[in-house]
Coordinates of C-alpha atoms and ligand atoms in Angstrom, one line a residue:
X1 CA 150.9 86.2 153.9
X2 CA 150.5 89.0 151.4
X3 CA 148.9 89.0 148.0
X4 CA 148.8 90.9 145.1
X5 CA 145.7 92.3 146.2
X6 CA 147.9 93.7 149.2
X7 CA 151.1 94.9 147.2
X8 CA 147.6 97.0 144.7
X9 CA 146.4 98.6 147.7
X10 CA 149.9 98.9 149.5
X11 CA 151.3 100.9 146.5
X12 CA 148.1 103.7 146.9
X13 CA 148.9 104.5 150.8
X14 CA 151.8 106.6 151.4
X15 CA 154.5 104.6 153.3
X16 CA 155.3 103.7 156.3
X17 CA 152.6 102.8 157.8
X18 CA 151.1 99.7 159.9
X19 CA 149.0 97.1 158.8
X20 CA 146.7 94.9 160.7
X21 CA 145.1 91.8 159.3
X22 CA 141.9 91.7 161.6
X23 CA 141.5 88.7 159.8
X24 CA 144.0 86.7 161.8
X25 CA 143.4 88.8 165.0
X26 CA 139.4 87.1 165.2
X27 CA 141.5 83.5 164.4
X28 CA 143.6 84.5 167.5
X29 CA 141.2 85.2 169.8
X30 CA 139.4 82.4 168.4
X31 CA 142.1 80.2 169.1
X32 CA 142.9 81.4 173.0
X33 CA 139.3 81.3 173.9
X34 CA 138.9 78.0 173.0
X35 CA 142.3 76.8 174.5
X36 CA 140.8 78.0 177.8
X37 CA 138.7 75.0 178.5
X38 CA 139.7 75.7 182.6
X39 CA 137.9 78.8 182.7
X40 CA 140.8 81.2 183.3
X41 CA 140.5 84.7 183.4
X42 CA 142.2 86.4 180.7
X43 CA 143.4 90.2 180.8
X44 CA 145.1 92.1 177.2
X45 CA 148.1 94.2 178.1
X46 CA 147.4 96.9 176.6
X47 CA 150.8 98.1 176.4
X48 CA 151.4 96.0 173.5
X49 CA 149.1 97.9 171.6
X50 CA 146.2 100.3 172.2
X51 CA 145.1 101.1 168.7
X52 CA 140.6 101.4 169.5
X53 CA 140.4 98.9 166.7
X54 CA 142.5 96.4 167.9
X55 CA 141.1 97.1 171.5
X56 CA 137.3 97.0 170.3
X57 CA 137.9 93.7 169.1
X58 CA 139.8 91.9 172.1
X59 CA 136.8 93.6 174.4
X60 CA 134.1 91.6 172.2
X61 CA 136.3 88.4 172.6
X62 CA 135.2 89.6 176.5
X63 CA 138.8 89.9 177.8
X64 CA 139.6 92.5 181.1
X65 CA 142.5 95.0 180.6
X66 CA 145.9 95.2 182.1
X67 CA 147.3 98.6 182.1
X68 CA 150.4 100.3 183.2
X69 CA 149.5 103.8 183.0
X70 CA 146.2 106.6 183.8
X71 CA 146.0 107.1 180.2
X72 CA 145.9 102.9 179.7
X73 CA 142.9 102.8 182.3
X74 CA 141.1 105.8 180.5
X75 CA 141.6 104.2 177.4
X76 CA 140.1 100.8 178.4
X77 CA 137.0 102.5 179.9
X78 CA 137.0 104.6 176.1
X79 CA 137.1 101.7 174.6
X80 CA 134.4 99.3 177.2
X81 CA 136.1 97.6 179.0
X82 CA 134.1 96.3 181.6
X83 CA 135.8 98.6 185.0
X84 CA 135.1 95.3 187.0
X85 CA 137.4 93.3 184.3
X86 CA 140.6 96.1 184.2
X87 CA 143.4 96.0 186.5
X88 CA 146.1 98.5 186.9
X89 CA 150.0 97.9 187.2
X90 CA 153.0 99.6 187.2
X91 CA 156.3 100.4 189.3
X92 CA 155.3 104.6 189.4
X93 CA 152.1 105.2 189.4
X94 CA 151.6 108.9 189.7
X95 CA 149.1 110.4 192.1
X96 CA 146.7 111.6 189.9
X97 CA 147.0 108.6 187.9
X98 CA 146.0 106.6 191.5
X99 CA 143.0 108.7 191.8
X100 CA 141.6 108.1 188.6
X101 CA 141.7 104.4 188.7
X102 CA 140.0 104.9 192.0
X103 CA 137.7 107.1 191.1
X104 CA 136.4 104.5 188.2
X105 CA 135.7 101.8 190.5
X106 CA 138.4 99.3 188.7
X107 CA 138.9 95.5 189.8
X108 CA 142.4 95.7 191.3
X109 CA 145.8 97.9 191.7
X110 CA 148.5 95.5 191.5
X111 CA 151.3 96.9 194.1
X112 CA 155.2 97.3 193.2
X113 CA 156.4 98.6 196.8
X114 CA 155.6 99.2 200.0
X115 CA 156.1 102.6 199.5
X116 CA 153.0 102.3 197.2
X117 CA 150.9 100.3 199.8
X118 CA 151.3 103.9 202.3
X119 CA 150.4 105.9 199.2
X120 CA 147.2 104.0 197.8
X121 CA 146.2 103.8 201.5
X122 CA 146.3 107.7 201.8
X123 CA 144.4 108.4 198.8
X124 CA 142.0 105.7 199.3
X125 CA 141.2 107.3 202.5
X126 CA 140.8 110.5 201.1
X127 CA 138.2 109.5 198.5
X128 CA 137.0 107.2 201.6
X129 CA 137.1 104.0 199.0
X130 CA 138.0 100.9 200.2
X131 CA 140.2 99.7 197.3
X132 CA 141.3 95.9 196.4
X133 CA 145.0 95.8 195.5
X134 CA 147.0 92.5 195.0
X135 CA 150.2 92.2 195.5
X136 CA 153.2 91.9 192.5
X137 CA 155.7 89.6 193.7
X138 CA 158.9 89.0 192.2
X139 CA 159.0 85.2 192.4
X140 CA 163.0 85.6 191.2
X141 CA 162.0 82.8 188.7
X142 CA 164.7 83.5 185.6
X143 CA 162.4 83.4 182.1
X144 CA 165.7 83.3 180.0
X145 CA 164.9 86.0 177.6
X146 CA 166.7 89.3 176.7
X147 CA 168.1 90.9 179.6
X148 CA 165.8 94.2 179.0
X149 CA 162.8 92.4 179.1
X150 CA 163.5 89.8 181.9
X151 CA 161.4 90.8 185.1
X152 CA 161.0 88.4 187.3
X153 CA 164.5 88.4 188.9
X154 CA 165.4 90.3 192.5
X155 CA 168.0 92.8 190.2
X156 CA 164.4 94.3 188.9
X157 CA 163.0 96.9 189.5
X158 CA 159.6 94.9 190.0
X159 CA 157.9 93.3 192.2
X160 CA 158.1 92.7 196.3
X161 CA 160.5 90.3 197.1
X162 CA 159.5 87.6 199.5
X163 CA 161.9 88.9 202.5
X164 CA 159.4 91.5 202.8
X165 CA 156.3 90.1 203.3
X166 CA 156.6 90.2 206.9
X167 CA 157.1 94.1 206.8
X168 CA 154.4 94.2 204.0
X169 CA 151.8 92.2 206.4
X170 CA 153.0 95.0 209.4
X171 CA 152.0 97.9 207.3
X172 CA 148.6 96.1 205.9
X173 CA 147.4 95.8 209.4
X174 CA 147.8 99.4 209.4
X175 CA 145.8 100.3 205.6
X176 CA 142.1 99.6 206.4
X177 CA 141.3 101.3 202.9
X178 CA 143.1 98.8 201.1
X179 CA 141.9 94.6 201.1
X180 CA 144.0 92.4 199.6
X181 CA 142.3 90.4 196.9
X182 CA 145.6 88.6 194.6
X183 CA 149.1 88.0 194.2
X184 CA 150.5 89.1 191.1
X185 CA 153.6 87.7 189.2
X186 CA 155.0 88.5 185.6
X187 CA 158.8 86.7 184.9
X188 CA 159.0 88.2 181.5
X189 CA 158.2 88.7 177.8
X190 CA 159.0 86.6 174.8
X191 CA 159.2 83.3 176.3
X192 CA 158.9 80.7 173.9
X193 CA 160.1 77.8 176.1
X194 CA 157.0 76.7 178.4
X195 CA 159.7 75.6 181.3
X196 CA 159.9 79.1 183.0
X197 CA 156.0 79.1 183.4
X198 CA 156.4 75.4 184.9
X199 CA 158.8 76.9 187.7
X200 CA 156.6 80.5 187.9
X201 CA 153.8 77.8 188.8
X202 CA 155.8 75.5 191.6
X203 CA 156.9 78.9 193.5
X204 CA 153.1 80.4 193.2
X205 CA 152.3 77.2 194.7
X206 CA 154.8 77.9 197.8
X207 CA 154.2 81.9 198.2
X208 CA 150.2 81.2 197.9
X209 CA 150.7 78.6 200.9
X210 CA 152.6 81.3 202.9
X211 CA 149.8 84.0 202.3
X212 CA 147.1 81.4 203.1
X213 CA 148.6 80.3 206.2
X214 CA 148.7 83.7 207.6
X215 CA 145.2 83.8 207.3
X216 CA 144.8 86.4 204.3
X217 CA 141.9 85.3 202.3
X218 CA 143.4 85.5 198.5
X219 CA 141.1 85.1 195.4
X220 CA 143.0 86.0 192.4
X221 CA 146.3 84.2 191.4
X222 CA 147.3 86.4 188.3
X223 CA 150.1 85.0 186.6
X224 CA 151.1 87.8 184.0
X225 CA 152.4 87.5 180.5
X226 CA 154.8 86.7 178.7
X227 CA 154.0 83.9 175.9
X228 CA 156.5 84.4 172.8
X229 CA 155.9 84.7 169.1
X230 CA 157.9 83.0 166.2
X231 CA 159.8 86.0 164.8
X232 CA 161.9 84.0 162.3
X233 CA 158.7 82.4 161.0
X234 CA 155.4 84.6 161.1
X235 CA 153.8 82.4 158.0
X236 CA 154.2 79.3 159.4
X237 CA 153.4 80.2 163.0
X238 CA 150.6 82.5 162.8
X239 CA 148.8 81.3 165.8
X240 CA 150.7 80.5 169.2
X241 CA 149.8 77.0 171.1
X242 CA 148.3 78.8 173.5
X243 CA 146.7 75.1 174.4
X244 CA 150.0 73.9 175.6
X245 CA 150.7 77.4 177.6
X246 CA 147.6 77.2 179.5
X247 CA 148.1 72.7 180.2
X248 CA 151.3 73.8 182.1
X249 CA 149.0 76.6 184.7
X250 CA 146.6 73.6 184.8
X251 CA 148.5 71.0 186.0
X252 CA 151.1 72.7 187.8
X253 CA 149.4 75.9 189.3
X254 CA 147.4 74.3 193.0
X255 CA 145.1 77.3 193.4
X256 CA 143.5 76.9 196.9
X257 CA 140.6 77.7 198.1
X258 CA 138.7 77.8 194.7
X259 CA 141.0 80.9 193.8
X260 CA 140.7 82.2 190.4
X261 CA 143.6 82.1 188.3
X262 CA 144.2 85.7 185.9
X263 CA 146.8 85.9 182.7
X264 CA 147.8 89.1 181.4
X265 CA 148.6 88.6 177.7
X266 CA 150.0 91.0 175.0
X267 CA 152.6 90.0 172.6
X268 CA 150.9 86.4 171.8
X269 CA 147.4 88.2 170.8
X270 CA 148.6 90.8 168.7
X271 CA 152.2 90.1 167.1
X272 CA 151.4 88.0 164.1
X273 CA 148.8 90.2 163.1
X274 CA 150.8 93.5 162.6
X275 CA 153.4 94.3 159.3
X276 CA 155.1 97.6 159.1
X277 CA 155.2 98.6 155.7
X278 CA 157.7 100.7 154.0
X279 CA 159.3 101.6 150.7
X280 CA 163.2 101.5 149.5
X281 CA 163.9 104.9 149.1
X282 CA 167.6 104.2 148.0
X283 CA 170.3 101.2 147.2
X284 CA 173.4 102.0 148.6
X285 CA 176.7 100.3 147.7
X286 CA 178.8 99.2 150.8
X287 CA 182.4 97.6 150.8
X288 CA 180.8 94.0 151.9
X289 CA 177.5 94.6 151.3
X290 CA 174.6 96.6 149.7
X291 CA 172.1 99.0 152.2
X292 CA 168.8 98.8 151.5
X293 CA 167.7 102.7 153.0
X294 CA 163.7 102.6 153.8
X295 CA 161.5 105.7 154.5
X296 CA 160.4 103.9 158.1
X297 CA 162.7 104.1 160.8
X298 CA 163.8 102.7 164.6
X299 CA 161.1 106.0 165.0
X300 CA 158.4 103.3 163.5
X301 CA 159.7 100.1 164.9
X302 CA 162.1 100.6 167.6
X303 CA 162.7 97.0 168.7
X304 CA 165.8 96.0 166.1
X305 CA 167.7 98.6 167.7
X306 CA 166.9 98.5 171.5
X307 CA 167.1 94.8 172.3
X308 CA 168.6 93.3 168.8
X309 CA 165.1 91.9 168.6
X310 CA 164.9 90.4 164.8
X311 CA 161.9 90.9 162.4
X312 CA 162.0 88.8 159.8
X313 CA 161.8 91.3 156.5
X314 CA 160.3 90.5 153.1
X315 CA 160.4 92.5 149.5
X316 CA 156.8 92.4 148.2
X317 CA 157.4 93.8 144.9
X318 CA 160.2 91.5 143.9
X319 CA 159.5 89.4 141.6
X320 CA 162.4 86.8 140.6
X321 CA 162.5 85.2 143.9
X322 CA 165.1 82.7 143.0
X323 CA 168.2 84.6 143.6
X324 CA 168.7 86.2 146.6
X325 CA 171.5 89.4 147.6
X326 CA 172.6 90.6 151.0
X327 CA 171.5 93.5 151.7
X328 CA 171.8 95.9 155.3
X329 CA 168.2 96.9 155.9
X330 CA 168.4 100.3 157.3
X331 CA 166.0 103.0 158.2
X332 CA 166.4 107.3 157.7
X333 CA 167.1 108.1 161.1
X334 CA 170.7 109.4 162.1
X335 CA 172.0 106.7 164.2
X336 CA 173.9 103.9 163.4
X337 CA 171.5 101.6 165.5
X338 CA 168.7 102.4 163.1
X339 CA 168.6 99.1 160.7
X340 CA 165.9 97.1 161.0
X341 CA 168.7 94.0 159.7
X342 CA 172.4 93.2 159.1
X343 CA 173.0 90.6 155.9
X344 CA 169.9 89.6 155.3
X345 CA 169.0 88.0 151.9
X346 CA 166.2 89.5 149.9
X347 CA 165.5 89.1 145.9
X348 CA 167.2 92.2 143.9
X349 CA 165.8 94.7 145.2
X350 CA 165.3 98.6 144.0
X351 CA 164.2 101.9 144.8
X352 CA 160.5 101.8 145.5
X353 CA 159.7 98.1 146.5
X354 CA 157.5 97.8 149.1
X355 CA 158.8 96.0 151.8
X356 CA 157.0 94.2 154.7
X357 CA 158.6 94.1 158.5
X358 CA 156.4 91.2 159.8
X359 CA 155.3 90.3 163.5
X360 CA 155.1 94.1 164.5
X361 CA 151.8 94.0 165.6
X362 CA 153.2 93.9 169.5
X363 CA 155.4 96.7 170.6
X364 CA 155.5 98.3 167.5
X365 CA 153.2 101.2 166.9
X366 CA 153.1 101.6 170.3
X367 CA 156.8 102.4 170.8
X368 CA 156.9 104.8 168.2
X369 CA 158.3 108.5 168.4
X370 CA 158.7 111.6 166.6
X371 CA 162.5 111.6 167.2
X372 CA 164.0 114.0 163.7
X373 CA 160.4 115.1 164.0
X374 CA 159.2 112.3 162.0
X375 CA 155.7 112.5 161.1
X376 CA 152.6 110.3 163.3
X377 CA 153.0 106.9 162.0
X378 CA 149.6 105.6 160.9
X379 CA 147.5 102.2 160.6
X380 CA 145.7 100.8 157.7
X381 CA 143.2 97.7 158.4
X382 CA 142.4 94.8 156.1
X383 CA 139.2 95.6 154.4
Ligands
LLP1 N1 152.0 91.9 182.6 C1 153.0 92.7 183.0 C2 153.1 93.1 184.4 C3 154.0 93.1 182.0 O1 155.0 93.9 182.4 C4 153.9 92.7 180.7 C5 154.8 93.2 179.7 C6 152.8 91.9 180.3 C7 151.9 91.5 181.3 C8 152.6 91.5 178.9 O2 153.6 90.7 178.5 P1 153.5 89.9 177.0 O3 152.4 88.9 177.1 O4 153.3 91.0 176.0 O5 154.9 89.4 176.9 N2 158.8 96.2 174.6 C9 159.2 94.9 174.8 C10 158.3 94.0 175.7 C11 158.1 94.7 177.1 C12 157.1 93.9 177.9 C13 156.7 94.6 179.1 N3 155.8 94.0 180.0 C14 159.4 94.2 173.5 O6 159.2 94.9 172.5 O7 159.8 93.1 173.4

């Protein structure tokens, strides 16, 4: 919630820009460490975003790292991560991304293919490393969110599908550099609806069975991501219930063996706690309705125009409140997907406002590119 304190300082900075209220990041944290009364192991994704200030503080909340890329692992070990406490992901990793993430000693590579398995094997060997990997399986468990960022199903590219194992087992018996510490599962992002999780849970319980029964002596059940955010209502939902996410791994999830049971959260840490802030550069008449142009972009915040994702979007500077106009909330860029919103209701509203795109603190700044050679967006804190 903004204040004029806010819209004073806002009207100094030279727009667009990201702001994080740290403020409601500590609350966050706050709130998911203490919903973890079942001492679960809890990684950040660092994809959602990577900004050092935003990663110093989810380190001091003593979460590990989940990254899908070198430059992710370097970054955690920048910012201290413990290397014990950061796993590493991904469908491609490169070779000399592999051999970095061995060379730092880091808890876990979490395998896409078998392909991969033969690789990590070979370079293992060759820094003569015995390297703990777990196993991303694709438990084709459908998380019923946007197509683009649905994961978990055997049309993606993720994952080893369970008709492989037996092949997979062949070609372990043939990797002594690698031991195989966890299975690793992620169904999606931006799932509000706890019901998925329920059903990622029963089929763990199945696939862990399987492993167990074959003898293989697994220690880390990681379950992924994928708690959603209320987009349509980041006031009133600042905080997730993270306390009913984690009840559903608790009494559905049968880890054996006193197996440990990882998460790999992003959006549901740092959404709430990013705006991106802009200015109307321009009112525009249309035939049916009035375009609100603003000097940030789909180059800023890409998500409106790759997956229709809505933000809700608020005029700070307006002050009659009362009555509301439609406007087309567009950005500078030339492409007809760049608008941020289509008839959405805002108080009059005029060349210079400032206006606040809200919940942007997760795949925001971290998706943003210099496409028209836009200038590096940039991040303000609250102070
Ligand atoms: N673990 C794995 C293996 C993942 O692929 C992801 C996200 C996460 C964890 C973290 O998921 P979260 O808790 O943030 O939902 N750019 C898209 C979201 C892509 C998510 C990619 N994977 C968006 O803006 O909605």
């Amino acid at each position: 919630m903004f204040t004029s304190h806010h819209i004073n300082r806002f009207s100094n900075i030279e727009t667009p820009f990201y702001y994080y209220n740290t403020g409601l990041l500590s609350k966050t944290l706050n709130a998911l460490t203490s919903a973890n009364t079942y001492n679960f192991h809890i990684h950040y994704a660092l994809k959602a975003n990577s900004n050092p200030i935003i990663l110093n503080m989810i380190k001091n909340h003593g979460l590990g790292a989940d990254c899908v890329s070198g430059n992710e692992v370097l970054k955690a070990i920048e910012c201290g991560f413990p290397v014990d406490k950061i796993v590493f992901a991904g469908v491609g990793k490169s070779d000399k991304e592999i051999l970095n993430a061995i060379n730092h000693n880091i808890l876990c590579f979490n395998v896409e293919s078998i392909p991969e398995l033969l690789v990590l094997n070979e370079l293992a060997a060759k820094q003569k490393k015995k390297i703990n990997i777990a196993l991303r399986i694709n438990p084709n468990v459908d998380a019923y969110t946007h197509k683009y960022i649905t994961t978990g199903l055997e049309e993606n590219k993720f994952g080893i599908n369970p008709y492989e194992f037996n092949e997979v087992e062949s070609v372990l018996s043939n990797c002594n550099f690698l031991s195989l510490i966890g299975l690793h599962f992620h169904i999606g992002s931006q799932i509000q609806d706890l019901t998925p999780f329920k059903n990622l849970c029963l089929k763990i319980n199945e696939l862990n069975k399987w492993f167990l029964h074959k003898g293989h002596n697994i220690n880390i059940i990681n379950v992924g991501g994928g708690l959603g955010v209320d987009y349509k209502n980041p006031n009133g939902s600042q905080i997730v219930d993270f306390d009913s996410y984690f009840k559903v791994f608790h009494q559905f999830l049968e880890p054996l063996n006193r197996q440990q049971i990882h998460f790999e959260l992003g959006r549901s840490i740092v959404a709430q706690c990013g705006s991106l802030i802009s200015k109307v550069l321009y009112i525009k008449k249309g035939i049916n309705t009035n375009f609100a142009i603003l000097d940030a972009g789909m180059t800023e915040l890409i998500r409106p125009a790759l997956y229709q994702a809505y933000h809700h979007i608020e005029n700070l500077s307006a002050n009659n409140l009362e009555q509301k106009l439609k406007y087309d909330v567009v950005g500078p860029i030339c492409e007809s997907s760049d608008c941020f919103g289509k008839a959405v209701f805002l108080p009059e509203t005029k060349r210079g406002d400032i206006i606040a795109i809200r919940t942007a603190g997760a795949y925001g700044e971290v998706m943003s590119s210099k496409y028209n050679l836009r200038d590096e967006v940039k991040s303000y804190f609250d102070v």
